[in-house]
Short mmCIF file of C-alpha atoms in Angstrom, two decimals:
data_model
loop_
_atom_site.label_atom_id
_atom_site.label_comp_id
_atom_site.label_asym_id
_atom_site.label_seq_id
_atom_site.Cartn_x
_atom_site.Cartn_y
_atom_site.Cartn_z
CA MET A 1 0.12 0.03 0.21
CA GLN A 2 1.79 3.28 -0.67
CA VAL A 3 1.80 6.11 1.28
CA GLU A 4 -0.11 8.18 0.24
CA GLN A 5 -3.11 5.38 0.23
CA GLN A 6 -2.91 4.96 4.08
CA TYR A 7 -2.46 8.00 5.54
CA GLY A 8 -3.31 11.05 2.97
CA ARG A 9 -2.05 14.65 1.71
CA LEU A 10 -2.50 17.05 3.40
CA SER A 11 -3.88 20.73 2.43
CA GLN A 12 -1.09 23.49 2.27
CA ALA A 13 -1.35 26.76 2.48
CA LEU A 14 -0.35 29.55 0.53
CA VAL A 15 2.57 32.38 2.34
CA SER A 16 1.11 35.20 2.70
CA PRO A 17 1.72 38.61 0.43
CA GLU A 18 1.82 40.84 2.99
CA GLY A 19 4.77 38.95 4.82
CA CYS A 20 5.27 36.03 6.65
CA HIS A 21 7.79 36.30 9.95
CA LEU A 22 10.40 34.99 12.26
CA LEU A 23 9.55 33.31 15.68
CA GLU A 24 11.20 34.62 18.59
CA ALA A 25 12.82 32.14 18.64
CA PHE A 26 14.67 32.27 16.47
CA ASN A 27 15.57 36.54 16.88
CA PRO A 28 15.96 35.93 20.15
CA PRO A 29 15.22 38.73 22.49
CA PRO A 30 17.23 41.76 23.44
CA VAL A 31 18.51 42.26 27.15
CA THR A 32 20.57 44.45 29.63
CA MET A 33 23.15 43.49 32.27
CA GLY A 34 20.49 42.81 34.96
CA SER A 35 18.51 40.77 32.93
CA PRO A 36 17.30 37.30 33.62
CA ALA A 37 20.97 35.30 32.83
CA VAL A 38 18.53 32.01 30.89
CA ASP A 39 17.99 35.06 28.61
CA VAL A 40 20.71 34.52 26.73
CA MET A 41 21.61 30.53 28.00
CA THR A 42 21.92 28.42 24.57
CA ASP A 43 18.36 26.15 26.14
CA LEU A 44 19.89 22.61 24.94
CA ALA A 45 16.48 20.63 25.66
CA LYS A 46 14.95 23.40 22.92
CA ILE A 47 18.41 24.02 20.85
CA PRO A 48 20.54 20.07 20.20
CA ALA A 49 24.39 20.33 21.42
CA ALA A 50 26.22 20.69 18.55
CA THR A 51 29.03 17.50 18.91
CA ILE A 52 31.83 15.85 17.33
CA GLY A 53 33.57 12.43 18.56
CA ALA A 54 36.72 12.07 19.63
CA GLU A 55 38.05 10.09 16.84
CA ALA A 56 37.62 13.12 13.94
CA THR A 57 40.08 15.35 12.63
CA LEU A 58 41.01 18.47 13.14
CA GLU A 59 39.66 19.82 9.65
CA GLU A 60 36.41 18.11 10.42
CA ALA A 61 35.66 19.94 13.48
CA ASN A 62 36.23 22.51 11.68
CA ARG A 63 34.25 22.24 8.85
CA SER A 64 31.96 21.56 11.82
CA MET A 65 32.28 24.41 13.23
CA LEU A 66 31.51 26.69 10.48
CA ALA A 67 28.30 24.66 8.61
CA ARG A 68 26.65 24.80 12.37
CA GLY A 69 28.39 28.39 12.91
CA VAL A 70 29.13 27.65 16.27
CA ARG A 71 32.35 28.66 18.22
CA LEU A 72 32.83 25.47 21.22
CA LEU A 73 31.80 21.19 19.86
CA VAL A 74 31.62 19.72 22.93
CA VAL A 75 32.76 16.95 22.17
CA ALA A 76 31.31 12.97 23.07
CA ASP A 77 31.59 8.96 23.02
CA ASP A 78 29.12 7.41 20.53
CA ASP A 79 26.34 6.83 24.80
CA GLY A 80 25.87 10.10 24.37
CA ARG A 81 29.10 11.37 27.36
CA ILE A 82 30.74 14.04 26.85
CA THR A 83 34.13 13.32 26.98
CA GLY A 84 35.60 16.67 26.68
CA LEU A 85 35.08 20.34 24.94
CA VAL A 86 36.85 21.52 21.72
CA THR A 87 37.09 25.47 20.35
CA THR A 88 37.73 27.31 17.66
CA VAL A 89 41.08 28.46 19.79
CA ASP A 90 42.05 24.40 20.16
CA ILE A 91 42.49 23.70 16.83
CA HIS A 92 43.57 27.01 14.93
CA GLY A 93 45.68 27.72 18.49
CA GLU A 94 49.51 27.10 19.56
CA LYS A 95 48.73 24.19 21.28
CA ALA A 96 47.41 22.25 17.84
CA MET A 97 50.33 23.37 17.03
CA ARG A 98 53.28 22.77 19.34
CA VAL A 99 51.07 18.59 19.61
CA ALA A 100 51.35 18.11 15.74
CA GLN A 101 55.87 19.13 15.78
CA ALA A 102 56.44 17.11 18.67
CA ARG A 103 54.72 14.43 17.79
CA GLN A 104 56.65 15.16 14.18
CA THR A 105 52.81 15.08 12.08
CA ALA A 106 51.05 16.68 9.98
CA TYR A 107 48.07 19.47 11.02
CA SER A 108 45.53 17.89 8.98
CA GLU A 109 46.14 14.45 10.72
CA LEU A 110 45.70 15.58 14.53
CA ARG A 111 42.94 14.21 15.87
CA VAL A 112 40.00 16.40 18.09
CA ALA A 113 41.20 13.57 21.19
CA GLU A 114 44.52 15.49 21.18
CA VAL A 115 43.82 18.70 21.76
CA MET A 116 40.64 19.18 23.20
CA VAL A 117 40.16 20.43 26.67
CA PRO A 118 38.83 17.00 29.13
CA VAL A 119 35.88 16.56 30.46
CA GLU A 120 37.82 16.45 34.05
CA LYS A 121 38.89 19.96 33.17
CA VAL A 122 36.30 21.91 32.48
CA GLU A 123 34.65 24.16 35.23
CA ALA A 124 30.84 24.77 35.04
CA LEU A 125 27.76 26.41 36.08
CA SER A 126 25.46 24.85 38.47
CA PHE A 127 21.66 25.62 37.02
CA ASP A 128 20.62 26.53 40.51
CA VAL A 129 23.45 29.51 40.75
CA VAL A 130 21.75 30.41 37.18
CA ARG A 131 18.62 30.90 37.32
CA LYS A 132 19.57 33.59 40.01
CA ALA A 133 22.29 35.25 38.41
CA THR A 134 21.65 38.26 35.98
CA VAL A 135 23.07 38.85 32.80
CA GLY A 136 26.17 40.70 33.70
CA ASN A 137 27.05 38.00 36.71
CA ILE A 138 27.88 36.16 33.17
CA VAL A 139 29.43 38.67 31.40
CA ALA A 140 31.57 39.48 34.01
CA THR A 141 32.36 35.28 35.70
CA LEU A 142 33.48 35.37 31.55
CA THR A 143 35.53 38.15 31.88
CA ALA A 144 36.99 37.35 34.49
CA ASP A 145 38.26 33.99 33.16
CA GLY A 146 38.87 34.98 29.39
CA ARG A 147 36.69 32.45 28.48
CA ALA A 148 34.01 33.30 25.12
CA HIS A 149 31.89 30.02 26.24
CA ALA A 150 29.95 28.16 29.77
CA LEU A 151 28.96 25.33 30.61
CA VAL A 152 25.48 24.50 32.09
CA LEU A 153 24.71 21.71 33.68
CA ASP A 154 21.63 20.71 36.27
CA ARG A 155 20.26 17.41 37.23
CA THR A 156 17.51 14.96 35.71
CA HIS A 157 14.61 13.11 38.61
CA GLY A 158 17.09 10.53 39.20
CA GLY A 159 20.51 12.37 39.59
CA ARG A 160 22.72 11.99 36.39
CA GLN A 161 23.88 14.87 35.83
CA VAL A 162 23.46 16.43 32.18
CA LEU A 163 24.33 19.77 29.79
CA LEU A 164 22.04 21.53 30.14
CA GLY A 165 23.02 24.72 28.90
CA ILE A 166 25.74 27.09 27.20
CA PHE A 167 26.88 30.45 27.47
CA SER A 168 27.99 32.00 24.71
CA VAL A 169 29.65 35.36 24.29
CA THR A 170 29.09 36.60 20.64
CA GLN A 171 25.09 35.77 21.30
CA ILE A 172 25.13 37.70 24.67
CA ALA A 173 26.66 40.78 22.83
CA ARG A 174 24.52 39.87 19.96
CA GLN A 175 21.41 40.24 22.10
CA LEU A 176 23.36 43.26 24.11
CA GLY A 177 23.97 45.16 21.26
CA GLN A 178 27.29 45.97 22.34
CA PRO A 179 30.52 44.23 21.97
CA ILE A 180 31.07 42.07 24.96
CA HIS A 181 35.33 42.04 25.30
CA THR A 182 36.95 38.57 26.43
CA TYR A 183 39.27 36.21 25.30
CA GLU A 184 39.99 33.27 25.07
CA VAL A 185 42.94 32.51 27.40
CA ALA A 186 46.66 30.33 25.28
CA GLN A 187 47.15 27.26 26.62
CA THR A 188 50.09 27.63 28.57
CA PHE A 189 53.33 26.02 28.31
CA ALA A 190 52.46 23.41 31.58
CA GLU A 191 49.42 22.72 29.78
CA ILE A 192 50.56 21.50 26.67
CA GLU A 193 53.96 20.24 28.12
CA ALA A 194 51.38 17.53 30.16
CA VAL A 195 48.92 17.03 26.91
CA LEU A 196 52.80 15.77 24.74
CA ALA A 197 53.21 14.35 28.07
CA SER A 198 50.11 12.02 27.77
CA ALA A 199 50.97 10.76 24.39
#
């Protein structure tokens, strides 16, 4: 039996000649520093996180970021467990170049696992703290830490920790209507040496 016979075709409507508009979900509302922090948080229950596997190449990670319009990818395994984070700074910065030199390999052969920040070294915000915070609190935190992103964690009713949301300096600046001057801190030599030593 063909699908059309089993389910039937839906009637269709024309786009209004007076104009068809985007919903607010695609145009986050303007905010001020005093607005609730949740107004600038990307809610991962509504928008899936941009993820990648640890064995993907840095070039694949870069293409994925460009395609999704993001500067951070969550590194996850096949079970959806987070193993780390990788940013544009990680894949284009000094750490990637040093790892490639130390291993005498081409940049194109490097894997995400070799430059990502392991999950055990990731600092995040609790949603219990975020729900009481303002946009200004988030900006101050990102600026003080020299980071372009902050993760928001919560727990399910079963007690499992989950990644609930992400704050992005780019998104916050867009909603504030003003630039935010915070830059991701370059990896220190000690951190780079630790990465090389663990190889």
